[in-house]
Amino acid sequence: MTSIRIALVGVGKIARDQHVPAIAGQEGVELVAACSRNATLEGVASFTDFDEMLRAMPEIDAVSLCTPPTARLDYALKAFAAGKHVILEKPPAATLAEIEPLVRLAAEAKRTLFATWHSRFADAVAPARDWLANARIERATVTWKEDVRHWHPGQDWIWEPGGLGVFDPGINALSIVTAILPRPIHLKAADLEFPSNRATPIAARLSFADLAGVPVEAEFDWRQTGPQTWDVDVVADKGHLKISKGGAVLSIDGRTVVEGRDNEYPGIYRRFAELARDNRSDVDLTPLTLVADAFMLGRRASVEAFV
Amino acid sequence: MTSIRIALVGVGKIARDQHVPAIAGQEGVELVAACSRNATLEGVASFTDFDEMLRAMPEIDAVSLCTPPTARLDYALKAFAAGKHVILEKPPAATLAEIEPLVRLAAEAKRTLFATWHSRFADAVAPARDWLANARIERATVTWKEDVRHWHPGQDWIWEPGGLGVFDPGINALSIVTAILPRPIHLKAADLEFPSNRATPIAARLSFADLAGVPVEAEFDWRQTGPQTWDVDVVADKGHLKISKGGAVLSIDGRTVVEGRDNEYPGIYRRFAELARDNRSDVDLTPLTLVADAFMLGRRASVEAFV
C-alpha cells in the first residue's frame, strides 16, 4: 500500500518538534511538502503560498494544519475543495461555529477531517478510561501548571484574541478528562485571570460537575517556575487514580502501573492513517466547547502585566 | 384531543409578560401550575419547590423553564426523569456543554426538548428567509441597540457570569440572522465592552463571515436611550432587505411587505404543541455557539461603570 502524502502547513515549534519526527516514524504516512511564510523544512519541497503548493504538487493527499487556529479555516476549505484530507492541530479552530460546516464538507468531499487532541494519545489515557469505566467516582482534580516562558517562547499569538492563553495547555487537560471520565461534564463556575496588558488569561480555576453531580475541579496556571505539574487525580470507591507527566504516567493508589514514553504524536498519525483509509472523520469538539463555556461563564480578574 | 398541561418555572417578567398570555391564547396547551421562590400566578396552583410540584401534580405534562439560565439544568434533568417535556426560554443554558446530554436524555425518555428562540417566530423571519434563499448576498448588518434600564429593570443576574449582558438581547438578533441567511456564519473578530463594575458586556461589535466570505457585521449596545433599534439589513443582488422592530416588520427596497404583530410567544407554544405530539425535540445551539465564540475570541475593553 502506498503511503499517504502529507504537507505540513505552519512550520513552527510544534511542527518541528513533534509532527516531523512523528510522520517520519509512522508507517503509512510520508511528509512530502511544507508551507510556511518564513520557514522551510529540510528534505521536502517548501512553499510560502498554500495555493501554489496545491497547484505544484497535486500528489499531496493530506494537509496537516499547524498554524495558529485563526488561520486554519481558509486552508481547510481549499483543501477539501482540492480533494485533500485535513488534520487539525489542537485547538481545531478559533471558533466553534466554523467546525460544523467543515465536518459537512469533509463528508461531501468523501475525505477525512481529523481534529486531533494529542494528549489523548498519551500512554496513561486508555488504561485510565478502562479503569474508571466501572468505578464509582467521588471527585476529580486537574492541576496543570507550567512556565509559559519556557514552553511558548516568543509565541505572541497565544496572548492575542483566539490564542486562548493558559487554555492552550489547559485544553490538553480537558481533552484527557473528557476521554477518561464515564459521564459528560459541564462548567458550574470559573475564575479567569487576565494580565492587564494581554487579551487572554494566564490562569484559570474551573468548577465542573458531571451529570451525576460529581465535582471536577481544575486549576490552570502559566506562572509555574521550577517543577512543572500536569496531573489528573480521580478519587473513586475502588481507589485513587493519578495521571501525571501530562498523561505519560498512570498510578493507582500510589503504585505506578504505566510509565509511558512520549508517544502522543505518533498516535495521531497512526490514527489518521486508519481514518484516511476509509475517508472517515473524527471530530470531537468537547474540549473546545468547555473552553468557550469558560470564557462565556467565567468571572474575569485583571492581574499583573505579563512582560 | 386533551391539552398539554404546562407548568411555568421561574415567574419573572418574561413569564408574566409573554408566556402566560401566549399559553392562554394557544390551542392544545394549558397552564396548570407555576413554580417560583417568591412569586405566584393567579388562577393556577403555585409552588415554591420544583420537586414538590412534580409530586403534587403528576398530571403536569411539560415544564417551561423561564428561570435565569444557570438554574435550568437540574430542573431539566428532574423533568425528564419524571417523564415530562421541557421547554427552554432563550438562552437555553448557561453553557453549551450541558445541552448535548439533555438532547440525549430527551430522546431516551421519548419526550420533547425544545430550545426556543422567540425572535425566530417574529412575522418577518420566514418571509425574509424565503426571499434570501435564492439571493446573491453582498453583506449583512445587524444593529441591536436598546436601553437596558428600560428592558431589564432590577435584573441583576444579567450582569453576573452566565447572564450574557448585552448578548441577552443580542442573541435574539443572532437567532434571526442564522435563520434567514442561507449559509452558516462564523466569527472573525469581536470587541466587547465591559463596565468596570460588571461581569458581562454592555456593548459588542462583531465581525462574522459566511462560508463564501460574505461579511456580516453586528453592533449590540445596551446604552441606547430614545428610539430603540432592532434591525437587520441585508444587501443582495435583487435588492435591499430590511427587518426592523426586532422581526415584526419586513421591507424590501424601502417598501414595507410585512407589518406583523407581536406574535413570537404564541408561535413558540404552537410549535411546542406540534413537537410534543410526536415527542420530537428541536434544539439549535447556533446562536449560543456564536455568543460563546464571541466571549472566547473577543477583545475586552473596560468602560464606564454601570450603576
Coordinates of C-alpha atoms in Angstrom, one line a residue:
Chain A
M1 CA 0.0 0.0 0.0
T2 CA 1.3 3.4 -0.8
S3 CA 1.8 6.0 1.9
I4 CA -0.5 9.0 2.4
R5 CA 1.5 12.0 1.3
I6 CA 1.3 14.8 3.8
A7 CA 2.0 18.5 3.6
L8 CA 2.7 20.4 6.9
V9 CA 1.3 23.9 7.0
G10 CA 2.7 26.2 9.6
V11 CA 6.3 25.3 10.3
G12 CA 6.7 26.4 13.9
K13 CA 7.9 24.8 17.1
I14 CA 5.2 22.1 17.3
A15 CA 5.6 21.1 13.6
R16 CA 9.4 20.7 14.0
D17 CA 9.4 19.2 17.5
Q18 CA 6.5 16.8 17.0
H19 CA 4.9 16.4 13.6
V20 CA 8.1 15.9 11.6
P21 CA 9.5 13.1 13.7
A22 CA 6.1 11.5 14.2
I23 CA 5.4 11.4 10.5
A24 CA 8.9 10.1 9.8
G25 CA 8.4 7.2 12.3
Q26 CA 4.9 6.2 11.3
E27 CA 4.2 3.6 8.6
G28 CA 1.5 4.6 6.1
V29 CA 2.3 8.3 6.0
E30 CA 5.0 10.3 4.4
L31 CA 6.0 14.0 4.6
V32 CA 6.3 15.5 1.1
A33 CA 5.9 19.2 1.5
A34 CA 5.9 22.1 3.9
C35 CA 4.2 25.5 3.7
S36 CA 5.2 28.5 5.8
R37 CA 5.6 32.2 5.3
N38 CA 9.1 32.3 6.6
A39 CA 10.4 28.8 7.4
T40 CA 11.4 25.8 5.4
L41 CA 11.9 22.1 6.2
E42 CA 15.0 20.2 5.0
G43 CA 14.4 17.3 2.7
V44 CA 10.9 18.3 1.5
A45 CA 9.6 20.8 -1.0
S46 CA 8.9 24.1 0.8
F47 CA 6.4 26.7 -0.2
T48 CA 5.4 30.1 1.0
D49 CA 1.9 30.0 -0.6
F50 CA -0.7 27.4 0.1
D51 CA -2.5 27.6 -3.3
E52 CA 0.8 27.4 -5.1
M53 CA 1.7 24.3 -3.1
L54 CA -1.5 22.6 -4.1
R55 CA -1.0 23.5 -7.8
A56 CA 2.6 22.5 -7.8
M57 CA 2.1 19.1 -6.0
P58 CA -1.2 17.5 -7.0
E59 CA 0.1 14.3 -5.4
I60 CA -0.4 15.7 -1.9
D61 CA -3.1 13.6 -0.2
A62 CA -3.5 15.5 3.1
V63 CA -2.6 18.8 4.8
S64 CA -1.7 18.9 8.4
L65 CA -2.6 22.4 9.7
C66 CA -0.2 23.5 12.5
T67 CA -0.7 27.3 12.1
P68 CA -2.3 29.3 14.9
P69 CA -6.0 28.4 14.9
T70 CA -7.3 31.7 13.4
A71 CA -5.6 30.9 10.1
R72 CA -7.0 27.4 9.5
L73 CA -10.5 27.7 8.1
D74 CA -9.5 29.0 4.7
Y75 CA -6.8 26.4 4.3
A76 CA -9.3 23.6 5.3
L77 CA -11.9 24.9 2.8
K78 CA -9.4 25.0 0.0
A79 CA -8.0 21.6 0.9
F80 CA -11.4 19.9 0.8
A81 CA -12.2 21.7 -2.5
A82 CA -9.0 20.1 -3.8
G83 CA -9.9 16.7 -2.5
K84 CA -7.4 16.5 0.3
H85 CA -7.7 15.1 3.8
V86 CA -7.3 17.6 6.6
I87 CA -5.6 17.2 10.0
L88 CA -6.1 19.9 12.6
E89 CA -3.6 20.5 15.4
K90 CA -5.3 21.4 18.7
P91 CA -7.3 23.6 19.3
P92 CA -9.0 22.7 16.0
A93 CA -10.2 26.3 15.2
A94 CA -10.5 29.8 16.6
T95 CA -14.3 29.4 17.0
L96 CA -16.7 26.5 17.5
A97 CA -19.1 27.7 14.7
E98 CA -16.6 27.1 11.9
I99 CA -16.1 23.4 12.6
E100 CA -19.6 22.0 11.8
P101 CA -19.5 23.2 8.2
L102 CA -16.1 21.6 7.8
V103 CA -17.4 18.3 9.1
R104 CA -20.2 18.5 6.4
L105 CA -17.7 19.5 3.7
A106 CA -15.4 16.6 4.6
A107 CA -18.3 14.2 4.3
E108 CA -19.4 15.7 0.9
A109 CA -15.8 15.5 -0.4
K110 CA -15.5 11.9 1.0
R111 CA -12.3 12.9 2.8
T112 CA -11.1 12.7 6.3
L113 CA -11.3 15.6 8.8
F114 CA -9.3 14.8 12.0
A115 CA -9.5 17.2 14.9
T116 CA -6.6 15.9 16.9
W117 CA -6.1 16.1 20.7
H118 CA -2.5 14.9 21.2
S119 CA -2.8 14.3 24.9
R120 CA -5.5 11.7 24.3
F121 CA -2.8 9.5 22.8
A122 CA -0.6 9.6 25.9
D123 CA 0.0 6.1 27.2
A124 CA -1.9 6.6 30.5
V125 CA -5.2 7.7 28.9
A126 CA -6.7 4.5 27.5
P127 CA -5.9 2.4 30.7
A128 CA -7.3 5.2 32.9
R129 CA -10.5 5.3 30.9
D130 CA -10.9 1.5 31.2
W131 CA -10.1 1.5 35.0
L132 CA -12.7 4.3 35.6
A133 CA -15.5 2.7 33.4
N134 CA -16.9 0.7 36.3
A135 CA -15.8 2.9 39.2
R136 CA -17.9 4.9 41.5
I137 CA -16.2 8.3 41.2
E138 CA -16.3 10.7 44.1
R139 CA -14.3 13.6 42.7
A140 CA -11.6 14.6 40.2
T141 CA -9.0 17.3 40.3
V142 CA -6.9 18.7 37.4
T143 CA -3.7 20.5 38.1
W144 CA -2.0 21.9 35.0
K145 CA 0.8 24.4 35.9
E146 CA 3.7 25.2 33.6
D147 CA 6.0 28.1 32.8
V148 CA 4.8 29.9 29.7
R149 CA 8.2 31.5 29.2
H150 CA 9.8 28.1 28.8
W151 CA 7.1 26.4 26.6
H152 CA 5.9 29.3 24.4
P153 CA 9.0 31.5 23.9
G154 CA 8.1 34.3 21.5
Q155 CA 4.7 33.0 20.6
D156 CA 2.8 36.3 20.8
W157 CA -0.3 34.8 19.2
I158 CA -1.2 32.9 22.3
W159 CA -1.8 36.3 24.0
E160 CA -3.9 37.6 21.2
P161 CA -7.7 37.0 20.9
G162 CA -8.2 33.5 19.7
G163 CA -4.9 32.4 21.2
L164 CA -6.6 31.0 24.3
G165 CA -3.8 31.9 26.8
V166 CA -3.5 29.3 29.5
F167 CA -6.2 27.3 27.9
D168 CA -3.8 26.4 25.2
P169 CA -2.1 23.9 27.6
G170 CA -5.3 23.6 29.7
I171 CA -7.3 22.2 26.8
N172 CA -4.9 19.3 26.8
A173 CA -6.0 18.5 30.3
L174 CA -9.6 18.9 29.3
S175 CA -9.1 16.5 26.4
I176 CA -7.8 13.9 28.8
V177 CA -10.5 14.4 31.4
T178 CA -13.3 14.2 28.9
A179 CA -11.7 11.0 27.5
I180 CA -11.4 9.1 30.8
L181 CA -14.5 10.1 32.8
P182 CA -17.6 8.0 32.0
R183 CA -20.1 10.9 32.1
P184 CA -20.0 14.2 30.3
I185 CA -19.1 17.3 32.4
H186 CA -20.3 20.9 32.3
L187 CA -19.0 24.1 33.8
K188 CA -20.6 25.4 37.0
A189 CA -18.3 28.4 37.6
A190 CA -14.9 29.8 36.5
D191 CA -12.4 32.5 37.5
L192 CA -10.1 33.8 34.9
E193 CA -7.0 35.9 35.5
F194 CA -6.0 38.2 32.6
P195 CA -2.7 40.0 32.7
S196 CA -3.5 43.7 32.5
N197 CA -1.6 44.0 29.2
R198 CA -2.9 40.8 27.5
A199 CA -6.1 39.6 25.8
T200 CA -6.1 36.0 27.0
P201 CA -5.9 34.6 30.6
I202 CA -2.7 33.5 32.4
A203 CA -4.6 31.4 35.0
A204 CA -8.0 29.8 35.4
R205 CA -9.9 28.0 38.2
L206 CA -12.7 25.9 36.9
S207 CA -15.5 24.1 38.7
F208 CA -17.2 21.4 36.6
A209 CA -19.7 18.7 37.5
D210 CA -20.7 15.6 35.7
L211 CA -24.3 14.7 35.1
A212 CA -24.5 12.8 38.4
G213 CA -23.2 15.9 40.2
V214 CA -19.7 14.6 40.8
P215 CA -17.3 17.6 41.2
V216 CA -14.4 18.1 38.8
E217 CA -12.1 20.9 39.8
A218 CA -9.4 22.3 37.5
E219 CA -6.6 24.7 38.1
F220 CA -4.5 26.0 35.2
D221 CA -1.6 28.3 35.8
W222 CA 1.1 29.6 33.4
R223 CA 3.3 31.2 36.0
Q224 CA 4.8 28.0 37.4
T225 CA 8.5 28.0 37.7
G226 CA 10.5 25.1 39.0
P227 CA 8.9 21.7 38.7
Q228 CA 6.0 21.6 36.2
T229 CA 2.7 19.9 37.0
W230 CA 0.4 18.1 34.6
D231 CA -1.7 15.9 36.8
V232 CA -5.2 14.5 36.9
D233 CA -6.4 12.9 40.2
V234 CA -9.5 10.8 40.4
V235 CA -10.8 9.6 43.8
A236 CA -13.2 6.6 43.4
D237 CA -14.6 3.8 45.5
K238 CA -12.0 1.4 44.1
G239 CA -9.0 3.6 44.7
H240 CA -7.1 6.7 43.8
L241 CA -6.1 7.1 40.1
K242 CA -3.4 9.6 39.2
I243 CA -2.3 10.6 35.8
S244 CA 0.9 12.6 35.8
K245 CA 3.5 14.0 33.4
G246 CA 0.7 15.1 31.1
G247 CA -0.6 11.6 30.5
A248 CA 2.7 9.6 30.3
V249 CA 2.4 8.1 33.8
L250 CA -0.5 6.3 35.4
S251 CA -0.6 5.3 39.1
I252 CA -3.2 3.6 41.2
D253 CA -3.1 4.1 44.9
G254 CA 0.5 5.3 44.6
R255 CA 1.7 2.4 42.6
T256 CA 3.0 3.2 39.0
V257 CA 1.1 1.0 36.6
V258 CA 2.0 2.7 33.3
E259 CA 5.2 4.6 32.6
G260 CA 5.0 5.6 29.0
R261 CA 7.2 7.4 26.6
D262 CA 6.3 10.5 24.6
N263 CA 4.0 8.7 22.2
E264 CA 1.4 11.3 21.6
Y265 CA 2.1 12.5 18.0
P266 CA 2.9 9.0 16.6
G267 CA -0.5 8.1 17.9
I268 CA -2.1 10.9 16.0
Y269 CA -0.6 9.8 12.7
R270 CA -1.3 6.2 13.3
R271 CA -5.0 7.1 13.9
F272 CA -5.0 9.4 10.9
A273 CA -3.8 6.6 8.6
E274 CA -6.7 4.4 9.8
L275 CA -9.2 7.2 9.3
A276 CA -8.0 8.2 5.9
R277 CA -8.1 4.6 4.6
D278 CA -11.9 4.7 4.8
N279 CA -12.3 8.5 4.4
R280 CA -13.8 8.7 7.9
S281 CA -13.7 11.8 10.1
D282 CA -13.0 12.1 13.9
V283 CA -14.1 15.5 15.3
D284 CA -14.8 15.8 19.0
L285 CA -15.4 19.4 19.9
T286 CA -15.9 18.8 23.7
P287 CA -12.6 20.2 24.9
L288 CA -13.0 23.4 22.9
T289 CA -16.7 23.7 23.9
L290 CA -15.6 23.6 27.6
V291 CA -13.1 26.3 27.0
A292 CA -15.7 28.5 25.2
D293 CA -18.0 27.9 28.1
A294 CA -15.3 29.1 30.5
F295 CA -14.8 32.3 28.6
M296 CA -18.6 32.8 28.5
L297 CA -19.3 31.9 32.1
G298 CA -16.0 32.9 33.7
R299 CA -15.6 35.8 36.1
R300 CA -12.6 38.0 34.9
A301 CA -10.0 39.5 37.1
S302 CA -7.1 41.7 36.0
V303 CA -3.7 40.7 37.3
E304 CA -0.1 41.8 37.0
A305 CA 1.1 42.6 33.4
F306 CA 3.0 39.9 31.6
V307 CA 6.2 41.0 30.1
Chain B
M1 CA -57.6 15.9 22.0
T2 CA -56.6 16.9 25.5
S3 CA -54.4 19.9 26.1
I4 CA -50.8 19.6 27.1
R5 CA -50.6 20.7 30.8
I6 CA -47.8 23.1 31.3
A7 CA -46.0 24.3 34.5
L8 CA -44.1 27.6 34.3
V9 CA -40.9 27.6 36.3
G10 CA -39.5 31.0 37.1
V11 CA -42.2 33.6 37.4
G12 CA -40.5 36.8 36.4
K13 CA -41.1 39.5 33.8
I14 CA -40.8 37.3 30.7
A15 CA -43.1 34.6 32.2
R16 CA -45.8 37.2 33.1
D17 CA -45.5 39.4 30.0
Q18 CA -45.2 36.7 27.4
H19 CA -45.6 33.0 28.5
V20 CA -48.8 33.4 30.4
P21 CA -50.8 35.2 27.7
A22 CA -49.2 33.0 24.9
I23 CA -50.3 29.8 26.6
A24 CA -53.7 31.2 27.4
G25 CA -54.2 32.0 23.7
Q26 CA -52.9 28.9 22.2
E27 CA -55.0 25.8 21.5
G28 CA -53.5 22.5 22.6
V29 CA -51.7 23.8 25.7
E30 CA -52.9 24.8 29.1
L31 CA -51.2 26.4 32.1
V32 CA -51.8 24.4 35.2
A33 CA -49.1 25.3 37.7
A34 CA -46.3 27.8 38.5
C35 CA -43.1 27.4 40.4
S36 CA -41.2 30.3 41.9
R37 CA -39.3 31.0 45.0
N38 CA -41.2 34.3 45.6
A39 CA -43.9 34.8 43.2
T40 CA -47.3 33.2 42.4
L41 CA -49.6 33.3 39.4
E42 CA -53.3 33.9 39.8
G43 CA -55.6 31.1 38.8
V44 CA -53.1 28.2 38.8
A45 CA -51.5 26.1 41.6
S46 CA -48.4 27.8 42.8
F47 CA -45.3 26.1 44.3
T48 CA -42.0 27.2 45.7
D49 CA -40.3 23.9 45.3
F50 CA -39.9 22.1 42.0
D51 CA -39.8 18.5 43.4
E52 CA -42.9 19.2 45.5
M53 CA -44.7 20.5 42.4
L54 CA -43.9 17.3 40.4
R55 CA -45.1 15.1 43.4
A56 CA -48.3 17.1 44.0
M57 CA -49.3 17.3 40.3
P58 CA -48.4 14.2 38.4
E59 CA -50.8 15.4 35.7
I60 CA -48.2 18.0 34.6
D61 CA -47.0 17.1 31.0
A62 CA -44.4 19.7 30.5
V63 CA -42.3 22.3 32.3
S64 CA -41.4 25.6 30.7
L65 CA -38.2 26.9 32.2
C66 CA -38.1 30.7 32.5
T67 CA -35.5 31.0 35.3
P68 CA -32.1 32.5 34.6
P69 CA -30.2 30.0 32.5
T70 CA -27.7 28.9 35.3
A71 CA -30.6 27.3 37.2
R72 CA -32.1 25.2 34.4
L73 CA -30.0 22.0 34.1
D74 CA -31.2 20.5 37.4
Y75 CA -34.8 21.2 36.6
A76 CA -34.5 19.7 33.1
L77 CA -32.8 16.5 34.4
K78 CA -35.6 16.0 37.0
A79 CA -38.3 16.7 34.5
F80 CA -37.0 14.1 32.0
A81 CA -36.6 11.6 34.9
A82 CA -40.3 12.2 35.7
G83 CA -41.3 11.8 32.0
K84 CA -42.1 15.5 31.3
H85 CA -41.4 17.5 28.2
V86 CA -39.1 20.5 28.6
I87 CA -39.3 24.0 27.1
L88 CA -36.3 26.3 27.5
E89 CA -36.5 30.1 27.3
K90 CA -33.6 31.6 25.5
P91 CA -30.7 31.3 26.1
P92 CA -31.2 27.6 26.6
A93 CA -28.5 27.2 29.2
A94 CA -25.5 28.8 30.9
T95 CA -23.1 26.6 29.0
L96 CA -23.0 24.8 25.7
A97 CA -21.7 21.5 27.2
E98 CA -24.8 20.9 29.3
I99 CA -27.2 20.8 26.3
E100 CA -26.0 17.8 24.4
P101 CA -26.6 15.4 27.4
L102 CA -30.1 16.8 27.7
V103 CA -30.8 16.1 24.0
R104 CA -29.8 12.5 24.6
L105 CA -31.9 12.2 27.7
A106 CA -35.0 13.6 26.0
A107 CA -34.6 11.0 23.2
E108 CA -34.1 8.2 25.8
A109 CA -37.2 9.4 27.8
K110 CA -39.2 9.8 24.5
R111 CA -40.0 13.3 25.4
T112 CA -39.7 16.7 23.7
L113 CA -36.8 19.1 24.4
F114 CA -37.5 22.5 22.8
A115 CA -34.8 25.2 23.0
T116 CA -36.8 28.2 22.0
W117 CA -35.6 31.3 20.1
H118 CA -38.6 33.6 20.3
S119 CA -37.4 36.1 17.7
R120 CA -37.4 33.3 15.1
F121 CA -41.2 33.3 15.4
A122 CA -41.5 37.0 14.5
D123 CA -43.6 37.6 11.4
A124 CA -40.8 38.9 9.2
V125 CA -38.4 36.0 9.7
A126 CA -39.9 33.2 7.5
P127 CA -40.6 35.6 4.5
A128 CA -37.1 37.0 4.8
R129 CA -35.5 33.6 4.8
D130 CA -37.5 32.7 1.7
W131 CA -36.6 35.9 -0.1
L132 CA -32.9 35.4 0.6
A133 CA -32.8 31.7 -0.3
N134 CA -32.0 32.4 -3.9
A135 CA -30.3 35.8 -3.5
R136 CA -26.7 36.7 -4.1
I137 CA -25.9 38.3 -0.8
E138 CA -23.2 41.0 -0.7
R139 CA -23.3 41.9 3.0
A140 CA -25.5 42.0 6.1
T141 CA -25.6 44.4 9.1
V142 CA -27.2 43.9 12.4
T143 CA -28.0 46.8 14.7
W144 CA -29.4 45.9 18.1
K145 CA -29.4 48.9 20.4
E146 CA -31.7 49.2 23.4
D147 CA -31.9 50.7 26.8
V148 CA -31.0 48.1 29.4
R149 CA -32.6 50.3 32.2
H150 CA -35.9 50.1 30.4
W151 CA -36.0 46.5 29.4
H152 CA -34.2 44.8 32.4
P153 CA -35.1 46.8 35.5
G154 CA -33.6 45.2 38.6
Q155 CA -32.5 42.1 36.8
D156 CA -29.1 41.8 38.4
W157 CA -28.4 38.3 37.1
I158 CA -27.8 39.6 33.5
W159 CA -24.7 41.3 34.9
E160 CA -23.4 38.2 36.6
P161 CA -21.3 35.5 35.0
G162 CA -23.7 33.5 32.8
G163 CA -26.1 36.4 32.4
L164 CA -24.6 37.3 29.0
G165 CA -25.0 41.0 29.3
V166 CA -25.8 42.7 26.0
F167 CA -25.8 39.3 24.4
D168 CA -29.1 38.6 26.2
P169 CA -30.9 40.7 23.6
G170 CA -28.1 40.3 21.0
I171 CA -28.7 36.6 20.9
N172 CA -32.2 37.4 19.6
A173 CA -30.6 39.1 16.6
L174 CA -28.2 36.2 16.1
S175 CA -31.2 33.8 16.2
I176 CA -32.8 35.8 13.3
V177 CA -29.6 36.1 11.3
T178 CA -28.8 32.4 11.5
A179 CA -32.4 31.6 10.5
I180 CA -32.6 33.8 7.4
L181 CA -29.1 33.6 5.8
P182 CA -28.6 30.6 3.5
R183 CA -25.1 29.8 4.7
P184 CA -23.6 29.3 8.2
I185 CA -21.6 32.2 9.7
H186 CA -18.6 32.2 11.9
L187 CA -16.9 34.9 13.9
K188 CA -13.8 36.6 12.6
A189 CA -13.2 39.2 15.3
A190 CA -15.1 40.9 18.2
D191 CA -14.7 43.8 20.6
L192 CA -16.5 43.6 23.9
E193 CA -17.1 46.5 26.3
F194 CA -17.4 45.5 30.0
P195 CA -18.5 48.1 32.5
S196 CA -15.7 48.3 35.1
N197 CA -18.0 47.1 37.8
R198 CA -19.8 44.3 35.9
A199 CA -19.0 40.8 34.8
T200 CA -20.8 40.9 31.4
P201 CA -20.5 43.2 28.4
I202 CA -22.7 46.3 27.8
A203 CA -21.8 46.6 24.2
A204 CA -20.2 44.4 21.4
R205 CA -19.1 44.8 17.9
L206 CA -18.9 41.5 16.0
S207 CA -17.4 40.7 12.5
F208 CA -18.7 37.5 11.1
A209 CA -18.3 35.9 7.6
D210 CA -20.3 33.2 6.0
L211 CA -18.6 30.3 4.3
A212 CA -18.5 32.2 1.0
G213 CA -16.7 35.1 2.7
V214 CA -19.8 37.4 2.8
P215 CA -19.3 39.9 5.7
V216 CA -21.9 40.1 8.4
E217 CA -21.3 43.0 10.9
A218 CA -23.2 43.3 14.1
E219 CA -23.4 46.0 16.7
F220 CA -25.0 45.4 20.1
D221 CA -25.4 48.3 22.6
W222 CA -27.3 48.5 25.8
R223 CA -26.9 52.2 26.3
Q224 CA -29.4 53.4 23.7
T225 CA -31.8 55.9 25.1
G226 CA -34.5 57.5 22.9
P227 CA -35.6 55.4 19.9
Q228 CA -34.7 51.7 20.1
T229 CA -33.2 49.9 17.2
W230 CA -33.6 46.2 16.4
D231 CA -32.7 46.0 12.7
V232 CA -31.1 43.5 10.3
D233 CA -30.1 44.8 6.8
V234 CA -29.2 42.6 4.0
V235 CA -27.8 43.9 0.7
A236 CA -28.2 41.5 -2.2
D237 CA -28.2 41.5 -6.0
K238 CA -32.0 41.5 -6.0
G239 CA -32.4 44.4 -3.6
H240 CA -32.1 45.6 0.0
L241 CA -34.0 43.6 2.6
K242 CA -34.6 45.2 6.0
I243 CA -36.0 43.6 9.1
S244 CA -36.9 46.1 11.8
K245 CA -38.8 46.2 15.1
G246 CA -37.0 43.0 16.2
G247 CA -38.5 41.0 13.4
A248 CA -42.1 42.4 13.2
V249 CA -41.5 44.4 10.1
L250 CA -40.0 43.4 6.8
S251 CA -39.3 45.8 4.0
I252 CA -37.8 45.3 0.6
D253 CA -36.1 48.3 -1.1
G254 CA -37.9 50.6 1.3
R255 CA -41.3 49.2 0.8
T256 CA -43.0 47.5 3.8
V257 CA -44.1 44.0 2.8
V258 CA -44.8 42.5 6.3
E259 CA -46.1 44.5 9.2
G260 CA -46.6 41.9 11.9
R261 CA -48.0 41.9 15.4
D262 CA -46.2 40.7 18.5
N263 CA -46.6 37.0 17.6
E264 CA -43.4 35.5 18.9
Y265 CA -44.5 33.6 22.0
P266 CA -47.7 32.2 20.6
G267 CA -45.5 30.8 17.8
I268 CA -43.4 29.1 20.4
Y269 CA -46.3 27.3 22.0
R270 CA -47.9 26.4 18.7
R271 CA -44.6 24.8 17.6
F272 CA -44.2 23.1 21.0
A273 CA -47.6 21.5 20.7
E274 CA -46.6 20.1 17.3
L275 CA -43.3 18.8 18.7
A276 CA -44.8 17.2 21.8
R277 CA -47.5 15.4 19.8
D278 CA -44.7 13.2 18.4
N279 CA -42.2 13.5 21.2
R280 CA -39.8 15.3 18.9
S281 CA -37.0 17.7 20.0
D282 CA -35.9 21.0 18.4
V283 CA -32.6 22.1 19.7
D284 CA -30.5 24.5 17.6
L285 CA -27.4 25.8 19.5
T286 CA -26.1 28.0 16.8
P287 CA -27.0 31.4 18.4
L288 CA -25.5 30.4 21.8
T289 CA -22.4 28.9 20.0
L290 CA -21.8 32.3 18.3
V291 CA -22.1 34.0 21.6
A292 CA -19.6 31.7 23.3
D293 CA -17.3 32.2 20.3
A294 CA -17.6 36.0 20.9
F295 CA -16.5 35.6 24.5
M296 CA -13.7 33.3 23.5
L297 CA -12.4 35.3 20.6
G298 CA -13.4 38.8 21.7
R299 CA -11.0 41.5 22.7
R300 CA -12.2 43.0 26.1
A301 CA -12.2 46.7 27.0
S302 CA -13.2 48.2 30.3
V303 CA -15.7 51.1 30.1
E304 CA -17.6 53.3 32.4
A305 CA -19.2 51.7 35.4
F306 CA -22.9 50.8 35.1
V307 CA -25.0 52.0 38.0

